[in-house]
Structure formats: structure tokens, C-alpha cells
CSV table of C-alpha atoms in Angstrom, one decimal:
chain,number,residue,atom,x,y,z
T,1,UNK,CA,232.6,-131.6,-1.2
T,2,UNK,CA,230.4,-131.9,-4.4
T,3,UNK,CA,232.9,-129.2,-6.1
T,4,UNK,CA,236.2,-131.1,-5.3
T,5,UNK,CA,237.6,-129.1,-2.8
T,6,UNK,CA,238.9,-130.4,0.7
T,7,UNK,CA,237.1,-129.3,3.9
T,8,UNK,CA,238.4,-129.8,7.8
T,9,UNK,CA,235.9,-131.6,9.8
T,10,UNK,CA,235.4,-131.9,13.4
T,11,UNK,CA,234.2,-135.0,14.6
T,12,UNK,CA,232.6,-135.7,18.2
T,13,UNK,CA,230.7,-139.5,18.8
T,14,UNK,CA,229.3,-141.1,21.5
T,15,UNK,CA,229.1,-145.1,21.6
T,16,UNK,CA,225.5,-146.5,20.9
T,17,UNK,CA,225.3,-149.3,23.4
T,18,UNK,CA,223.4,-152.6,23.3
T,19,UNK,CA,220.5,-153.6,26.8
T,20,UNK,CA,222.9,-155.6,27.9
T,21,UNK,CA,226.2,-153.2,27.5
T,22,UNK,CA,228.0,-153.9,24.3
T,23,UNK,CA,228.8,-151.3,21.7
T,24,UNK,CA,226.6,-151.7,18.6
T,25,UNK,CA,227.3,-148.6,16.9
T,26,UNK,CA,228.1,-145.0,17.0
T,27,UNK,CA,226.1,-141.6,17.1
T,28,UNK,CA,228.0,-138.6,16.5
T,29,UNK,CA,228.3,-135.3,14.5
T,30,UNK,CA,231.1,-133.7,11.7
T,31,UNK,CA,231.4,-130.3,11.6
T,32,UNK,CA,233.2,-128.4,9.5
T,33,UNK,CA,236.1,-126.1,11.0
T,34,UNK,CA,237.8,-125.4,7.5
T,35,UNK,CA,237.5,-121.7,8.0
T,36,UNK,CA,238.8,-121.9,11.6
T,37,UNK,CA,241.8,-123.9,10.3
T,38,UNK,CA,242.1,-121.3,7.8
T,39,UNK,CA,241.9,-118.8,10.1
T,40,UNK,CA,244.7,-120.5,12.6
T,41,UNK,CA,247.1,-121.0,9.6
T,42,UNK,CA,246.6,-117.2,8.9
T,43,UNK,CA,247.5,-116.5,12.2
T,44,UNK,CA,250.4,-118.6,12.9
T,45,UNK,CA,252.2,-117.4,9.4
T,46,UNK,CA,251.4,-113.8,10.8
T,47,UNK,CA,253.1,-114.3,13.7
T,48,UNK,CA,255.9,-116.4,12.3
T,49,UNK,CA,256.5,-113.2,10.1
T,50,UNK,CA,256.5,-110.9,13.4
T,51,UNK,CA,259.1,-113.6,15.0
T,52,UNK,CA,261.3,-112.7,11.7
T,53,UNK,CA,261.0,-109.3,11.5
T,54,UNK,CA,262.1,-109.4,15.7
T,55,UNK,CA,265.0,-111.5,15.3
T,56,UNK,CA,266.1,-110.1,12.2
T,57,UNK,CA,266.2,-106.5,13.7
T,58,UNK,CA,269.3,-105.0,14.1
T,59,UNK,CA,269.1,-104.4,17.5
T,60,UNK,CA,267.9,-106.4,20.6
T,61,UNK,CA,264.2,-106.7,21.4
T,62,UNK,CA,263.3,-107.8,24.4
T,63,UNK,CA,261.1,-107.9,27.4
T,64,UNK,CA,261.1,-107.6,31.4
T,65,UNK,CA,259.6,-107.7,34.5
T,66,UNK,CA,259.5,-104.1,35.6
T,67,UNK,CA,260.2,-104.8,39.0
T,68,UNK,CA,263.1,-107.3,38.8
T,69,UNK,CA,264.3,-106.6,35.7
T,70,UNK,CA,264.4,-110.3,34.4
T,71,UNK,CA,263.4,-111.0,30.9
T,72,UNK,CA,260.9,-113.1,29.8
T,73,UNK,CA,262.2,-112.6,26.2
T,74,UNK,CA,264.9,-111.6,23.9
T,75,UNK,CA,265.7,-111.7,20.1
T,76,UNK,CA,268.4,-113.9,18.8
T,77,UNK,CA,270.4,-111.0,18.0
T,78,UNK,CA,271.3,-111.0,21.5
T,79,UNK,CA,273.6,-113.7,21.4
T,80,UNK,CA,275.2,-112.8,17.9
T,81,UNK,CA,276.2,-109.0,19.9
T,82,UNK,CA,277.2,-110.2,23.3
T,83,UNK,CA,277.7,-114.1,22.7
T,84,UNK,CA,275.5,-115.5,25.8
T,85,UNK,CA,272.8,-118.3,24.8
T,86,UNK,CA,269.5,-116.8,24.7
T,87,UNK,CA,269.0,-119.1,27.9
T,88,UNK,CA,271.7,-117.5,30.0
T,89,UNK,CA,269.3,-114.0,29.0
T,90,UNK,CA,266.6,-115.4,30.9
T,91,UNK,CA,268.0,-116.4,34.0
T,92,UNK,CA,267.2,-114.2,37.8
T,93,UNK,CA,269.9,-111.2,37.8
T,94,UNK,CA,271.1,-111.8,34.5
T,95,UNK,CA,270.7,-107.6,33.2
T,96,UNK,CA,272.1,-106.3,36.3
T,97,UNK,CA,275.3,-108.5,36.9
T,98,UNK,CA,276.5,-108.3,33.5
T,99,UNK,CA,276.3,-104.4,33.7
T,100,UNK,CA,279.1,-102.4,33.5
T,101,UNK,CA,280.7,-102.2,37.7
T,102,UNK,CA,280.3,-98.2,36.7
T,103,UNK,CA,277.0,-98.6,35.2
T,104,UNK,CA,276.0,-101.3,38.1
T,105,UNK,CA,274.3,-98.7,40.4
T,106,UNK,CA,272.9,-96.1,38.7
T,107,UNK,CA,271.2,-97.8,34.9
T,108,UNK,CA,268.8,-100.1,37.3
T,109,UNK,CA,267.7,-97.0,39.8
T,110,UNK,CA,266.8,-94.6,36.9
T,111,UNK,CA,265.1,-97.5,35.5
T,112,UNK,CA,262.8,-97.5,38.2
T,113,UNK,CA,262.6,-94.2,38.5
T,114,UNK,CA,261.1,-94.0,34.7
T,115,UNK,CA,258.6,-96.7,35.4
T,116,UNK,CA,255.7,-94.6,36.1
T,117,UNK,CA,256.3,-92.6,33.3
T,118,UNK,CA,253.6,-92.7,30.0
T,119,UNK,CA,256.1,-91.9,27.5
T,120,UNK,CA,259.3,-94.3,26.3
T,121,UNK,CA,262.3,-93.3,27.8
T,122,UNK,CA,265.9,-93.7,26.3
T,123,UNK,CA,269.6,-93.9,27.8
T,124,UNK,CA,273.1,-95.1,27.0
T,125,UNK,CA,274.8,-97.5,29.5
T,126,UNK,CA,278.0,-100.1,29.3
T,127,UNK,CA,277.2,-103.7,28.8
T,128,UNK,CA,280.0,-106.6,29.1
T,129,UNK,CA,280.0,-109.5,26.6
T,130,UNK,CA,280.4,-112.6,27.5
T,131,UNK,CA,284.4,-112.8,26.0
T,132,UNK,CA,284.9,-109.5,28.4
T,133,UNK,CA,284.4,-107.0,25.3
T,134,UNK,CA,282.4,-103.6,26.9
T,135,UNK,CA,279.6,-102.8,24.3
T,136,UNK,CA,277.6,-99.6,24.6
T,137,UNK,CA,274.1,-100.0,24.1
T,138,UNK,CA,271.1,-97.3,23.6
T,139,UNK,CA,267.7,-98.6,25.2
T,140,UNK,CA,264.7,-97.5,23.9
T,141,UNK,CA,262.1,-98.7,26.6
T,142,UNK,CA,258.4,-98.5,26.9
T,143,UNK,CA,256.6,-99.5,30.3
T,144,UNK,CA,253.5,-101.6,30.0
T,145,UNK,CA,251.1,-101.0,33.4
T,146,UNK,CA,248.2,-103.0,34.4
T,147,UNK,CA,245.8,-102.1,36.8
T,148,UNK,CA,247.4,-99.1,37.0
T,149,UNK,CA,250.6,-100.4,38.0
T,150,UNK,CA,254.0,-100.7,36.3
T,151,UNK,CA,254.2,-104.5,35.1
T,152,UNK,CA,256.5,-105.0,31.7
T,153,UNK,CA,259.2,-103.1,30.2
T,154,UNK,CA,259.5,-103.5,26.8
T,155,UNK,CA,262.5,-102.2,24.3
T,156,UNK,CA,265.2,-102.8,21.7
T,157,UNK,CA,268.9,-102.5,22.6
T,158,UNK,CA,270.9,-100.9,20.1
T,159,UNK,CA,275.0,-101.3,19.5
T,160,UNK,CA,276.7,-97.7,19.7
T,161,UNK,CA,280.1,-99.0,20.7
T,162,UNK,CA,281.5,-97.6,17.7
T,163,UNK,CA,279.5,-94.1,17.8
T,164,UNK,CA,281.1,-94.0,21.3
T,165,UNK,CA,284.8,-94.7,20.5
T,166,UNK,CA,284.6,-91.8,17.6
T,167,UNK,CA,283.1,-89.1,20.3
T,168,UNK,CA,285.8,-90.6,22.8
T,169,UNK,CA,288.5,-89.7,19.8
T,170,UNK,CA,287.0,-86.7,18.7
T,171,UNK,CA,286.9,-85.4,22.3
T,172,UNK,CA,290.6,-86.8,22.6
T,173,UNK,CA,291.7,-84.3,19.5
T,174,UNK,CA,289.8,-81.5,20.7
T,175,UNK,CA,291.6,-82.3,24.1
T,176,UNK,CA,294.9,-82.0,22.6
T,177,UNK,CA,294.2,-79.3,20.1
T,178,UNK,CA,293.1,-77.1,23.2
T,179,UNK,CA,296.9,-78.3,24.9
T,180,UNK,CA,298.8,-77.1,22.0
T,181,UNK,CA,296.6,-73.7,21.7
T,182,UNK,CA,297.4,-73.1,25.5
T,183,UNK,CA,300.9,-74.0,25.0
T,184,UNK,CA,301.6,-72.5,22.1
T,185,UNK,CA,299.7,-69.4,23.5
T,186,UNK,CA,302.1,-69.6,26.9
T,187,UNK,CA,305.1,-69.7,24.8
T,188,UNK,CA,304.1,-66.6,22.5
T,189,UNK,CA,303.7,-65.0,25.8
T,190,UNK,CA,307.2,-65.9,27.3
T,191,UNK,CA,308.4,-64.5,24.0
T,192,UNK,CA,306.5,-61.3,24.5
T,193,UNK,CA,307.9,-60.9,27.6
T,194,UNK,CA,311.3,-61.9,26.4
T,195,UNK,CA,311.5,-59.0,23.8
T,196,UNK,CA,309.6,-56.6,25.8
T,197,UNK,CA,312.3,-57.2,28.3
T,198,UNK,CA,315.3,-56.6,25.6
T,199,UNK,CA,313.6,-53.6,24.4
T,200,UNK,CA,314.0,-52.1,27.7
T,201,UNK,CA,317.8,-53.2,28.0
T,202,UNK,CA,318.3,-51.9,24.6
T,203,UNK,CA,316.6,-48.3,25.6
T,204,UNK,CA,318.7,-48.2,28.6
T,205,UNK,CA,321.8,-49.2,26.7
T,206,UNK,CA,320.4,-46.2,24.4
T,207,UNK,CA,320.3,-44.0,27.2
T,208,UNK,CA,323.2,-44.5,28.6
T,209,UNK,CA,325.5,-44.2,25.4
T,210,UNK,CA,323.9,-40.8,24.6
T,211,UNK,CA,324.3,-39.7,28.1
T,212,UNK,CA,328.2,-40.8,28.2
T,213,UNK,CA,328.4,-38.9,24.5
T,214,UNK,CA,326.6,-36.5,25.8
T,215,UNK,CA,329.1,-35.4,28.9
T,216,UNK,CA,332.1,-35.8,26.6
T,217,UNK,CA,331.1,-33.6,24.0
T,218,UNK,CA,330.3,-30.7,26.9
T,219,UNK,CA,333.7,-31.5,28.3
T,220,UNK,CA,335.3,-30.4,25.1
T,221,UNK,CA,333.0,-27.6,24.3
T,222,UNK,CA,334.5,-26.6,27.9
């Protein structure tokens, strides 16, 4: 422009053609799309800054069908957890066969019974990596409807193996601690009983020496 400055144009032409069919020039208009440029460079770094906030989560964001449960997306922090290419995520099945076989019936079925629910929904099921490793994961997960009807899931998996293994040890301790109380609380018993029984051996022993003493010393009053 008159200022300097460099402006996006848009150019559409049609050929000006001679009587007898030759091109002899061209009629057409520029317009100037700067500000739409400038609006789709705006955009795309706004969404390039979404796509690094997503894969730079700690956690696994993702998205599925609501009925299959297949994704049609996952963060990259997927394959950095559980090690399978970001492809394999995508691929029919993939969720359900890699659960956990104890996980394998029940995570799906109270997934579905969730869907028609308005509020985000969480729970804590098995996962196995892809070099055989059992991960715990928390899912956060939101249902998206349209037309009324259940159509996404959207959520972030979150890595609580090692949350897990500390309430599995501290559950272990409390297990044992509770072992020793009883057993330590069945031997003080036995050992109750033990002297309760002596002191009775030791009354009777009692009793009987007096009574013995007792007849002797009558005998020689006699």
C-alpha cells in the first residue's frame, strides 16, 4: 500500500476473448483478504497452543465413540505411559482388549451405564501396557449427546499405579498388624488360662497340706 505495509490479495479473472476465440486480455478483480489471513494465522497458533497444552498434559486425553468405545483421538502421552503408537490407539476394539481380563467385563458395562448421565463420571480400572506392565488408570469422562442421544465420550486418563501399590502395602501392614494383635492376643489368653489353671493346683495343693496338718495335729492333741 501507499504506507509500505504488505496486504494479502485475492485474485479471481476471467479471460477476455477475441470474435474469433483467442485470448486478448484479462478482466478480473483483487481483493484484499489480509484481515482473513490474519484472522486464520490467529486461529491456527490458537489451536497449535491447545494441541500443546493436550499433549503436554500429564495424563491422557482422549476421545470416543460412546457406543463402541473406539477413539477418534488420543494425546501423545499415551504412548510414552503404555508404549503403543498412537495408531494402534485408534484401531476397532483397541480400549477393551487391552483391558485388564478382570477389568474386561465390568469397566465397558458401567461405561454404558453412565452414558446418559449429565454430569462427568470417574472410576479406576487396570490397563496392560504394551511390554505386559498392569498400569492403574483414573478416568475422568464427560459424555457429549447430540440430538439427544449419547454420541462422544470425552476424558483424560490419569497414572495411579503407584497410589495403588502404596494402599495395596498399607492394607498389607494393617493386614499383618491386625495377625500379630490377634495372635498376640490368643497367646496372652492361653497364658491366662495357663496361670489361672496353676493357681487352682496351687490352692488345692494348699488345701490339702493344711488338711493333712490339720488331722495330725488333732491326732496328737488326742
Amino acid at each position: 500500500d501507499s504506507q509500505g505495509g504488505r496486504h494479502d490479495t485475492l485474485t479471481s479473472g476471467t479471460p477476455i476473448r477475441a470474435a474469433a476465440g483467442q485470448i486478448i486480455g484479462y478482466r478480473g478483480v483483487d481483493r484484499d483478504i489480509t484481515r482473513r489471513r490474519q484472522a486464520e494465522k490467529a486461529l491456527e497458533a490458537s489451536q497449535q497452543r491447545f494441541r500443546d497444552i493436550v499433549h503436554a498434559t500429564d495424563g491422557i486425553v482422549w476421545e470416543a465413540d460412546a457406543n463402541t468405545f473406539d477413539f477418534t483421538f488420543v494425546s501423545r502421552q499415551a504412548e510414552r505411559l503404555l508404549g503403543y503408537p498412537l495408531a494402534d490407539w485408534l484401531q476397532p476394539g483397541f480400549w477393551v482388549h487391552n483391558l485388564h481380563p478382570d477389568d474386561r467385563d465390568w469397566a465397558p458395562d458401567y461405561c454404558l451405564s453412565r452414558r446418559s448421565s449429565p454430569t462427568p463420571y470417574d472410576f479406576d480400572y487396570r490397563f496392560m501396557a504394551r511390554d505386559g506392565r498392569t498400569v492403574w488408570l483414573h478416568d475422568i469422562v464427560t459424555t457429549v449427546t447430540e440430538n439427544g442421544a449419547a454420541r462422544w465420550l470425552r476424558g483424560i486418563m490419569v497414572d495411579i499405579t503407584h497410589r495403588k501399590q502404596i494402599e495395596q502395602r498399607l492394607r498389607e501392614t494393617a493386614e499383618s498388624l491386625e495377625f500379630k494383635v490377634s495372635e498376640r492376643t490368643a497367646e496372652l489368653r492361653k497364658l491366662s488360662a495357663q496361670l489361672t489353671l496353676t493357681e487352682e493346683r496351687e490352692r488345692r495343693m494348699l488345701a490339702q497340706d493344711v488338711h493333712a496338718n490339720l488331722g495330725q495335729l488333732l491326732a496328737v492333741i488326742k
